[in-house]
mmCIF file of C-alpha atoms in Angstrom:
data_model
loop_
_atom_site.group_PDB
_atom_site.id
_atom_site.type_symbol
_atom_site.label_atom_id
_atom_site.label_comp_id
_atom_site.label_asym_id
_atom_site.label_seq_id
_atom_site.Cartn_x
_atom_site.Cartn_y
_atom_site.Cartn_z
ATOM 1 C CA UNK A 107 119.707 97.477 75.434
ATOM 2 C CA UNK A 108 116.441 98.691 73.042
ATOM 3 C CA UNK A 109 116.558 102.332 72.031
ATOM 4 C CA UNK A 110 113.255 103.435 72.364
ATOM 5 C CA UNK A 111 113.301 104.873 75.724
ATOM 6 C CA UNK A 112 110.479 103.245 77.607
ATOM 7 C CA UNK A 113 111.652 99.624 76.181
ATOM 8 C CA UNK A 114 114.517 100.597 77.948
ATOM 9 C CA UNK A 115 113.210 101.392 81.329
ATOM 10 C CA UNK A 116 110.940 98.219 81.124
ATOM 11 C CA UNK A 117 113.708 96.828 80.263
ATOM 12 C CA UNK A 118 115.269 97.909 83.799
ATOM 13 C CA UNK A 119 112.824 96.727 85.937
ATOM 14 C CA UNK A 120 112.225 93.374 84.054
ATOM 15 C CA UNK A 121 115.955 92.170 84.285
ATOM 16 C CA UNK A 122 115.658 92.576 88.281
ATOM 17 C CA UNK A 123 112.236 90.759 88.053
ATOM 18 C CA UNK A 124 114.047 88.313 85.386
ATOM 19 C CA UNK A 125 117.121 87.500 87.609
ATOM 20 C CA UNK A 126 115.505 87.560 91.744
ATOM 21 C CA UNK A 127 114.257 84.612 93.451
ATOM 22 C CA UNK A 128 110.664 84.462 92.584
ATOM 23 C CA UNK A 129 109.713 82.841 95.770
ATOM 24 C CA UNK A 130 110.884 86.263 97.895
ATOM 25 C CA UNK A 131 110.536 88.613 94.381
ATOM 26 C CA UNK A 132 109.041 91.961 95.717
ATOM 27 C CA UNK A 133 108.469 94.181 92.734
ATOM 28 C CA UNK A 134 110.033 97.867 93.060
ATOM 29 C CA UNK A 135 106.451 99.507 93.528
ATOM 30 C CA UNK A 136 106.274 97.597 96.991
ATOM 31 C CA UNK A 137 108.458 98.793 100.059
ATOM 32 C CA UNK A 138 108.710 102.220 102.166
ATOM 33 C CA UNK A 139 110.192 104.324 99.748
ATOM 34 C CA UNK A 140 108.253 107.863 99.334
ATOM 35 C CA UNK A 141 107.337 108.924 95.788
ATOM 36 C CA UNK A 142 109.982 110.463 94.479
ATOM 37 C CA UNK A 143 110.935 113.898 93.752
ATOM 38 C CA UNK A 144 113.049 115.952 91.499
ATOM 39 C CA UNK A 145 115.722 117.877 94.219
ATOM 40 C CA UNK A 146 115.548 121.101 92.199
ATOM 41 C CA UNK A 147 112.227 121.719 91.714
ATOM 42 C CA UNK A 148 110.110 119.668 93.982
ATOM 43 C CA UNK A 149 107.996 118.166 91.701
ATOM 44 C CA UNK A 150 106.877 114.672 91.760
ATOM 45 C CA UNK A 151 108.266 112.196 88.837
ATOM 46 C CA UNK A 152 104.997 110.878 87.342
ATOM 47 C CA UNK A 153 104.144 107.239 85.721
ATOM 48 C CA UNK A 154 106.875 104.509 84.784
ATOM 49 C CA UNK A 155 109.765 106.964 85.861
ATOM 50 C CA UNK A 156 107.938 106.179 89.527
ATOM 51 C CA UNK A 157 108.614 102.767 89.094
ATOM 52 C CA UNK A 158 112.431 102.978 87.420
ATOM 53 C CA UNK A 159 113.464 105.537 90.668
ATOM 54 C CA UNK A 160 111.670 102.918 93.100
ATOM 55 C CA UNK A 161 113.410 99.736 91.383
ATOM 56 C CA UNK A 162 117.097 101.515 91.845
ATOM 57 C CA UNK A 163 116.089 102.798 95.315
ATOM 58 C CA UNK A 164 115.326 98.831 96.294
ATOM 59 C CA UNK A 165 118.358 97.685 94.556
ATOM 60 C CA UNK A 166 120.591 100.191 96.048
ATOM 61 C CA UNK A 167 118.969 101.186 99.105
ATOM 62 C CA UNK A 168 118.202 104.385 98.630
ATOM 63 C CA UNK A 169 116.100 105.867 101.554
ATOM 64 C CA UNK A 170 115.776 109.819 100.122
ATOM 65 C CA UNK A 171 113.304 110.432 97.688
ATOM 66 C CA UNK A 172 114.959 113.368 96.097
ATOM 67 C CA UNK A 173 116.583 112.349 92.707
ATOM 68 C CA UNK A 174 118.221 115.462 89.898
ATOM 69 C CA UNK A 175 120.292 115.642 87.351
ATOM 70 C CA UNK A 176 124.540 116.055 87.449
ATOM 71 C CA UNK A 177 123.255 120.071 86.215
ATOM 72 C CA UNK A 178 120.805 120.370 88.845
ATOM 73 C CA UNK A 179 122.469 118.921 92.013
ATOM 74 C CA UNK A 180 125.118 121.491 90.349
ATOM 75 C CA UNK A 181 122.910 124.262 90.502
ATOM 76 C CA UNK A 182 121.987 123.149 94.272
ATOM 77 C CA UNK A 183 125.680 123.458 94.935
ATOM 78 C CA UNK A 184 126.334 119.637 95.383
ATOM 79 C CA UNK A 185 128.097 117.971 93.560
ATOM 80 C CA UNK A 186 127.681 114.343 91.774
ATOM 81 C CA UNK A 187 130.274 111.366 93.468
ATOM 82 C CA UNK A 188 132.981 110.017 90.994
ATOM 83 C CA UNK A 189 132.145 106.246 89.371
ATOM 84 C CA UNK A 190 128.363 107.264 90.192
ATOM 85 C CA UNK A 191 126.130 105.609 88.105
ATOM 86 C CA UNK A 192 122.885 107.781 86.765
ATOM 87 C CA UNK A 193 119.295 106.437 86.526
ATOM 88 C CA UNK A 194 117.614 106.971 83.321
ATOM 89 C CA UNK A 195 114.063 108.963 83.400
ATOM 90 C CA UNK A 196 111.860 109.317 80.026
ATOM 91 C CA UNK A 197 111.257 113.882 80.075
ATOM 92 C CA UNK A 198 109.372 115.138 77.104
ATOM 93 C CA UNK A 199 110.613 117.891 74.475
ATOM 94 C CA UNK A 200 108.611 119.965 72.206
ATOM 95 C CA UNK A 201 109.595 119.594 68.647
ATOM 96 C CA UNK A 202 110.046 122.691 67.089
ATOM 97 C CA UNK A 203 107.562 123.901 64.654
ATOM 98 C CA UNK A 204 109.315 122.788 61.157
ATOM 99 C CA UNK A 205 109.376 119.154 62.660
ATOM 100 C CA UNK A 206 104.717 119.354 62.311
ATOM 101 C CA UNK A 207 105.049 119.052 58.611
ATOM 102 C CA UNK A 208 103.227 121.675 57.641
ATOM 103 C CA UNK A 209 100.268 121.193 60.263
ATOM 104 C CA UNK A 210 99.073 124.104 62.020
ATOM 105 C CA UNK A 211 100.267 123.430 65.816
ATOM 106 C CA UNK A 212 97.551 125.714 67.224
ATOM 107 C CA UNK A 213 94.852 123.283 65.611
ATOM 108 C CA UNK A 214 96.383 120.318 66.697
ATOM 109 C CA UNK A 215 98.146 121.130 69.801
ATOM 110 C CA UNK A 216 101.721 120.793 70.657
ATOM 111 C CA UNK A 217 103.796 117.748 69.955
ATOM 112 C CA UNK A 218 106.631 116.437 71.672
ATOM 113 C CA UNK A 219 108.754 113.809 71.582
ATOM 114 C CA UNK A 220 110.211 111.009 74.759
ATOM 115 C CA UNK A 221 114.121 111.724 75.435
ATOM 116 C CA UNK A 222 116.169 109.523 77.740
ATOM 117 C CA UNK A 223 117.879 111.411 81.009
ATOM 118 C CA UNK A 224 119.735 110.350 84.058
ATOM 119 C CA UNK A 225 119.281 111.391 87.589
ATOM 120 C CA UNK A 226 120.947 110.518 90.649
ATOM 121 C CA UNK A 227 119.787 110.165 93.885
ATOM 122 C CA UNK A 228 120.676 112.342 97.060
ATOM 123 C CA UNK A 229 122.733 109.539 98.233
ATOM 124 C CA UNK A 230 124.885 109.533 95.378
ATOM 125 C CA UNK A 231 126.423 113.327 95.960
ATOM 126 C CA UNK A 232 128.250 115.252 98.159
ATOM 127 C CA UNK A 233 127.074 118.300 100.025
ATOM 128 C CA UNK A 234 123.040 117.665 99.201
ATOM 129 C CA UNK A 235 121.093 120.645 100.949
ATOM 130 C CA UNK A 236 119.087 119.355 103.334
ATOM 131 C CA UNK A 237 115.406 118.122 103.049
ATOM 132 C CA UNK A 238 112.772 121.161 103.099
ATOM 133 C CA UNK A 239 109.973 119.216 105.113
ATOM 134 C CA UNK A 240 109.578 116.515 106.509
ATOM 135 C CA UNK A 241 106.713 114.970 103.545
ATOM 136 C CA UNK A 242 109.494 113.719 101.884
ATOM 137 C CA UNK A 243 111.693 113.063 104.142
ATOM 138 C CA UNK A 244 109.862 110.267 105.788
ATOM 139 C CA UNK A 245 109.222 106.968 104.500
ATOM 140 C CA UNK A 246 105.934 105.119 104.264
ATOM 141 C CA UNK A 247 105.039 103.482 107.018
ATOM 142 C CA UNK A 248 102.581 101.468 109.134
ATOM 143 C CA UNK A 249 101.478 104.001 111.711
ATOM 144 C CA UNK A 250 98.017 101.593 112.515
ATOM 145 C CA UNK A 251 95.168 103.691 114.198
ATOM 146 C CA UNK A 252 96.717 107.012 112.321
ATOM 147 C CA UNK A 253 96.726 104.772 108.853
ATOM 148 C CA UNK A 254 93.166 103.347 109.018
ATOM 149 C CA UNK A 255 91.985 106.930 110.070
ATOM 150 C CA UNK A 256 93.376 108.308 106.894
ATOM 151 C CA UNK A 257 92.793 105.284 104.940
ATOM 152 C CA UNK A 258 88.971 105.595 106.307
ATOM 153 C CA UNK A 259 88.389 108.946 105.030
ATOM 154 C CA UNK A 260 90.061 108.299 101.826
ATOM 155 C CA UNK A 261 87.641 105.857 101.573
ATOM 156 C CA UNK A 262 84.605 107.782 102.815
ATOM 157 C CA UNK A 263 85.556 110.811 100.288
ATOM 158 C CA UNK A 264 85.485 108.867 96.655
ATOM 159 C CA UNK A 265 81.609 107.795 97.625
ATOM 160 C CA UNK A 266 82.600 104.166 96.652
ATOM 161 C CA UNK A 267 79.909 101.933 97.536
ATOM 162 C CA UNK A 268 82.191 99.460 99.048
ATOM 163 C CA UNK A 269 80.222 95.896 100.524
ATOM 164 C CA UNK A 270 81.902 93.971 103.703
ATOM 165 C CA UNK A 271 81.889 90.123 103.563
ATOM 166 C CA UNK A 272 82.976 87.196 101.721
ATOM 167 C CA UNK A 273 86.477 85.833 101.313
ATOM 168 C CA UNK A 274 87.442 87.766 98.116
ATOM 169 C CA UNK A 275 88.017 91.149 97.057
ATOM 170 C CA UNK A 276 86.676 92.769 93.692
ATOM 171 C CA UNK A 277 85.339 95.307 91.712
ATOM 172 C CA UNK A 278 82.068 94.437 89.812
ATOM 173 C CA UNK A 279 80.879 97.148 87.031
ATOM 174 C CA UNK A 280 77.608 95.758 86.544
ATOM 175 C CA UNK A 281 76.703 97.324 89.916
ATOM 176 C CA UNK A 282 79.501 99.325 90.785
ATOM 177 C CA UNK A 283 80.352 98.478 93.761
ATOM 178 C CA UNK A 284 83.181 96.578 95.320
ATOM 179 C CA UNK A 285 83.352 93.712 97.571
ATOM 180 C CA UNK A 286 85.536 93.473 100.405
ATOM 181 C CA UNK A 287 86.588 90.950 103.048
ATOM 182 C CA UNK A 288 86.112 92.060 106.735
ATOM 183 C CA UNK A 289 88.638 94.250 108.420
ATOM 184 C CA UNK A 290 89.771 91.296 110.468
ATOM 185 C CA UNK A 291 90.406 89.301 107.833
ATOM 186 C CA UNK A 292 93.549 91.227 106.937
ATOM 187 C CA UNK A 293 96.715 90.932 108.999
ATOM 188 C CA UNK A 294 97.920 94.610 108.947
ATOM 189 C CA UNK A 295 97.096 97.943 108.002
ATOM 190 C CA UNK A 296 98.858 98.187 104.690
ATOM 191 C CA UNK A 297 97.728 94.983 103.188
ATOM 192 C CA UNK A 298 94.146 95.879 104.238
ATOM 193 C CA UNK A 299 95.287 99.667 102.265
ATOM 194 C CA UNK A 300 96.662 97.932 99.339
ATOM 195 C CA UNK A 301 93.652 95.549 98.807
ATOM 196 C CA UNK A 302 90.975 98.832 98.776
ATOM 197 C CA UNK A 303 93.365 100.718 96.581
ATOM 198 C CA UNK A 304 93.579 97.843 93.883
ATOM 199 C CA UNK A 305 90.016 97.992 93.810
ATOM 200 C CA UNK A 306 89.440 101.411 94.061
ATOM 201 C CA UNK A 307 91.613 101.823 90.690
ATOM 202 C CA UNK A 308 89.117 99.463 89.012
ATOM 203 C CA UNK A 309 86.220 101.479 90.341
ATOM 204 C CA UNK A 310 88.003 104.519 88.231
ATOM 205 C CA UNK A 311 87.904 102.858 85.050
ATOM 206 C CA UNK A 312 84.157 102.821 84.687
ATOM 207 C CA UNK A 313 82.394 104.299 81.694
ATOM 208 C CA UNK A 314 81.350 107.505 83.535
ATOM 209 C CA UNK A 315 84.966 107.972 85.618
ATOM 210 C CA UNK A 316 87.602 107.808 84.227
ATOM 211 C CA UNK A 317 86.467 105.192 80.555
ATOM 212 C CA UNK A 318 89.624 103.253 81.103
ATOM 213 C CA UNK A 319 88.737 100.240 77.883
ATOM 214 C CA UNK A 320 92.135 98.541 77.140
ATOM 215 C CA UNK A 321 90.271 95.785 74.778
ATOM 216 C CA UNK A 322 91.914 97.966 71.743
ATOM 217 C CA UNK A 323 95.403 98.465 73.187
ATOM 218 C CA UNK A 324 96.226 95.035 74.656
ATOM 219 C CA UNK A 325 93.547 92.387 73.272
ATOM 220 C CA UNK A 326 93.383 89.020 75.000
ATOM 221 C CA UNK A 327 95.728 91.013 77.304
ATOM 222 C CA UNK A 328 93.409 92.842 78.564
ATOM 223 C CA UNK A 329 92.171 91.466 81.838
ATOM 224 C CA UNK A 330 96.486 91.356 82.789
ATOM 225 C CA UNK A 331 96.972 94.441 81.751
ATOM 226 C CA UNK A 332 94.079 96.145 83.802
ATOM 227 C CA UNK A 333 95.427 93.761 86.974
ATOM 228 C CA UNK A 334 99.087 95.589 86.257
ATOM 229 C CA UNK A 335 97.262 99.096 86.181
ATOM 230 C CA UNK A 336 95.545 98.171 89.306
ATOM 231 C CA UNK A 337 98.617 96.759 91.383
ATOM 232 C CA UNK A 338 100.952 99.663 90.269
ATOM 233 C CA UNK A 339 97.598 102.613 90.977
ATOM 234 C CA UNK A 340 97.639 101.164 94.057
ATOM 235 C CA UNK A 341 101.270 101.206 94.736
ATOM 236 C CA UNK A 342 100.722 104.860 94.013
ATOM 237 C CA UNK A 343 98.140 105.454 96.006
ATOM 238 C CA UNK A 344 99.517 103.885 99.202
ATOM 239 C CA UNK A 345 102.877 106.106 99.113
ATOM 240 C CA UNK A 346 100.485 109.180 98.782
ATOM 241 C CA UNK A 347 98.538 108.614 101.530
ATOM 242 C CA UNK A 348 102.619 107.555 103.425
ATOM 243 C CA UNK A 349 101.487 104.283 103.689
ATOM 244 C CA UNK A 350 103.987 101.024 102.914
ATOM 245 C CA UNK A 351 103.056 99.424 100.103
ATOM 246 C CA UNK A 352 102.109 95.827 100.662
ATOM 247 C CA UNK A 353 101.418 93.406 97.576
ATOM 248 C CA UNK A 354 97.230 92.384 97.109
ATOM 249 C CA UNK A 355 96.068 89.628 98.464
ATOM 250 C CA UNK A 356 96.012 87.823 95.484
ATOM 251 C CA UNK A 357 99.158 89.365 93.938
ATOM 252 C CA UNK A 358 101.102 86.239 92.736
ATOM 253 C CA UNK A 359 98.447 84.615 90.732
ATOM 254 C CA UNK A 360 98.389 88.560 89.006
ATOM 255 C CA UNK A 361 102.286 88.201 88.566
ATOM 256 C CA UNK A 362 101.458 85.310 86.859
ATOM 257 C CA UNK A 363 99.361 86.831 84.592
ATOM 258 C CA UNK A 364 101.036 90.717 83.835
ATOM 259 C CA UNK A 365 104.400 89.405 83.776
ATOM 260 C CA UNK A 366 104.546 87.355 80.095
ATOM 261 C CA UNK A 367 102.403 91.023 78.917
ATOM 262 C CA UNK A 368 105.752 93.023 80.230
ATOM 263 C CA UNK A 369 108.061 90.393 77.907
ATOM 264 C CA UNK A 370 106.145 90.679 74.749
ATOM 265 C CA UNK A 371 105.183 93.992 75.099
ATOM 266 C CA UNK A 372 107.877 96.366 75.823
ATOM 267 C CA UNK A 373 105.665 99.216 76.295
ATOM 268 C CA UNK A 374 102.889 97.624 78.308
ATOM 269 C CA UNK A 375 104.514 99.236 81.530
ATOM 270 C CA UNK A 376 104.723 102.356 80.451
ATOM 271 C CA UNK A 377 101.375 102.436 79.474
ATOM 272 C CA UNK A 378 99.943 100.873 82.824
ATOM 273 C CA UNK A 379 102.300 103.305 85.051
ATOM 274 C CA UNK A 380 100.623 106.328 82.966
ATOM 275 C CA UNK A 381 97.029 104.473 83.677
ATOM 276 C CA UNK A 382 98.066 104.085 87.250
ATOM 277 C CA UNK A 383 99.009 107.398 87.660
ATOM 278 C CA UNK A 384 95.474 108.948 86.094
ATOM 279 C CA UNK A 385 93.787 106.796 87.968
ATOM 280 C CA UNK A 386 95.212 108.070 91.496
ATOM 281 C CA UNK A 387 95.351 111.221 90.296
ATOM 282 C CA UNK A 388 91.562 110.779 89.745
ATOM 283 C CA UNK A 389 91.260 109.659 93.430
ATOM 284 C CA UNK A 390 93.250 112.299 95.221
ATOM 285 C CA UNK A 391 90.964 114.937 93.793
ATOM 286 C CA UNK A 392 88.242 114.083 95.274
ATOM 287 C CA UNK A 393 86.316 116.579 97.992
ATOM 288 C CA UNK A 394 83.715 117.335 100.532
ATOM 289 C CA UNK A 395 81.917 120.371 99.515
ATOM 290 C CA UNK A 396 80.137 122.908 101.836
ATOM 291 C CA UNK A 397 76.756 121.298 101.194
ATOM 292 C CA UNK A 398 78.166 117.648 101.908
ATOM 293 C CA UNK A 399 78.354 116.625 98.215
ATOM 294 C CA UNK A 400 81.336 114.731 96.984
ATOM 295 C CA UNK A 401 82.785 115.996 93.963
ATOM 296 C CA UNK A 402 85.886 115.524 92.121
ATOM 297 C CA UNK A 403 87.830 118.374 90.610
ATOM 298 C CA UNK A 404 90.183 116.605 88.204
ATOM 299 C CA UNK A 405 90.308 118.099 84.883
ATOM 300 C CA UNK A 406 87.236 116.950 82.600
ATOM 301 C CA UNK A 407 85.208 116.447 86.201
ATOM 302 C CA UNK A 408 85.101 119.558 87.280
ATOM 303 C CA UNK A 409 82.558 120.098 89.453
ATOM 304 C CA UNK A 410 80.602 117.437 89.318
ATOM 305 C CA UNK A 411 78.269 115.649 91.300
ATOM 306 C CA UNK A 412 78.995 112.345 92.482
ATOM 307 C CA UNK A 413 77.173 111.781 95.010
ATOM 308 C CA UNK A 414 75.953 112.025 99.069
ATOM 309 C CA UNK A 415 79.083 112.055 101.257
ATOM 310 C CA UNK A 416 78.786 108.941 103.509
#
C-alpha cells in the first residue's frame, strides 16, 4: 500500500474499480448515499475523502452518512464495535513554525501538511445518538415533479445559457453556452440531473469563473482529467440538491478515458475531487438578489454581477 496518503485512498477506490465486473461497475460517486458528515461536528467531509466514505458505504452498505473517529464516537458516548475496520480520511495539520525554515509565516501564510485518519461509520458502533434532522438522514432520491422543480431553479439561478436540441450534450467555451438534449429524451429525473450537472461543472471552468486550465497539471491528460472533474462535480452536485446520482449519458466512453489517468497518476483523483468540489461549491453560491440580478458570493466573486435572472 503507497505511503503518501492520497496514493493511498486512490489506491482504495481503484482496487474496487480494478477487481468489479466492468459490465455492471458503478463507481462509488453514483448511488443514494447522502454526502457525508463527520458525527461530532456536523461538518461535511470535502473532496476525495467524499469519494473514499462513498466507495466503503457501497461496498459495505452503509445507509447513514455520519462517519467519526474511535475518539469522537467516544466523546458522543458510543462506542466503536470490536474487529471494526476504520476508513482512512486525508485531515490537514499545521506545521509548527520551526518546520518554515526560516520564512516568515505571516508573509507566506500558513503551511500544513496531509495526515492519514480513520473513521467509522454510524453503523459500525454501538449506542450512536440519533440523527439531528432529517437532511442527513435521508438518502438521495428520485422524488420526480419535486426533483425537476429544484433541479429547474438550480438551473435558472447560475444564469447558464443552456440551448435545447440535438442528440448530445456539451459545454462549448467559445460561446458559453451548453447544449442539451430535450427533456424527453432522458428516461428519468436523475439522469436528466446528472447530464446538466456534468455540464454545468464545465461551464465553471471558464476564464472568468472559476479559470480551471489543467494543460500544466495533466498534459495530453487533460481533456480525461477535466471529464473526471466533471463526472465526480456532478456526483457532488446531485447529492446536494438529494438527488441519486445517475452516471452521464456518455459515462463509459469517459471511464474509458479517466481511468488509465487514475493508474499512472496516483494523485489525479485527489486533484479532480478537490476541482469537483470548487466547482460545486462555485454553483451552490449562487443567488437572486433584490433587484433580480444573479450573483455569486463565493470567495473571490463576491458580489458580482453575472447577469439577468431568467
Amino acid at each position: 500500500m503507497p505511503t503518501d496518503p492520497y496514493a493511498r485512498l486512490t489506491a482504495i477506490i481503484l482496487a474496487q474499480i480494478e477487481t468489479a465486473d466492468p459490465a455492471s461497475w458503478s463507481p462509488p460517486w453514483h448511488g443514494t448515499n447522502p454526502l457525508p458528515v463527520n458525527a461530532l461536528t456536523g461538518r461535511r467531509y470535502r473532496g476525495l475523502n467524499v469519494l473514499v466514505l462513498w466507495a466503503t458505504a457501497q461496498a459495505q452498505g452503509y445507509a447513514d452518512p455520519r462517519w467519526a473517529t474511535y475518539r469522537q464516537w467516544a466523546a458522543l458516548g458510543a462506542q466503536v464495535r470490536k474487529a471494526e475496520r476504520g476508513t482512512p480520511v486525508i485531515f490537514y495539520k499545521d506545521l509548527p513554525p520551526d518546520a518554515y525554515g526560516g520564512v516568515d509565516a505571516d508573509q507566506h501564510g500558513p503551511r500544513f501538511v496531509a495526515r492519514a485518519s480513520h473513521v467509522f461509520n454510524a453503523a459500525q458502533v454501538d449506542d450512536a445518538p440519533d440523527q439531528a434532522g432529517a437532511d442527513h438522514a435521508s438518502p438521495c432520491v428520485d422524488l420526480d415533479a419535486a426533483a425537476e422543480q429544484i433541479l429547474a431553479d438550480f438551473i435558472a439561478v447560475t444564469g447558464a445559457v443552456i440551448i435545447p436540441g440535438g442528440t448530445r450534450a456539451a459545454y462549448t467555451p467559445a460561446t458559453d453556452n451548453i447544449r442539451l438534449p430535450d427533456r424527453s429524451a432522458f428516461h428519468t429525473t436523475t439522469g436528466y440531473a446528472a447530464t446538466v450537472a456534468h455540464e454545468l461543472v464545465h461551464w465553471t471552468g471558464a476564464p472568468h469563473r472559476l479559470a480551471r486550465n489543467l494543460s500544466t497539471r495533466f498534459g495530453d491528460r487533460t481533456y480525461a482529467a477535466e471529464e473526471l472533474v466533471a463526472e465526480i462535480g456532478a456526483a457532488f452536485i446531485s447529492a446536494d440538491l438529494r438527488l441519486a446520482r445517475t452516471p452521464h449519458l456518455d459515462h463509459a466512453a469517459y471511464c474509458a478515458n479517466w481511468l488509465p489517468l487514475l493508474r499512472a497518476d496516483p494523485r489525479a483523483l485527489a486533484t479532480a475531487a478537490s476541482l469537483a468540489g470548487r466547482a460545486a461549491a462555485y454553483l451552490s453560491t449562487f443567488r437572486v438578489d433584490a433587484d433580480g440580478d444573479i450573483r455569486c458570493s463565493i470567495s473571490g466573486h463576491e458580489a458580482v454581477k453575472i447577469g439577468a435572472a431568467a
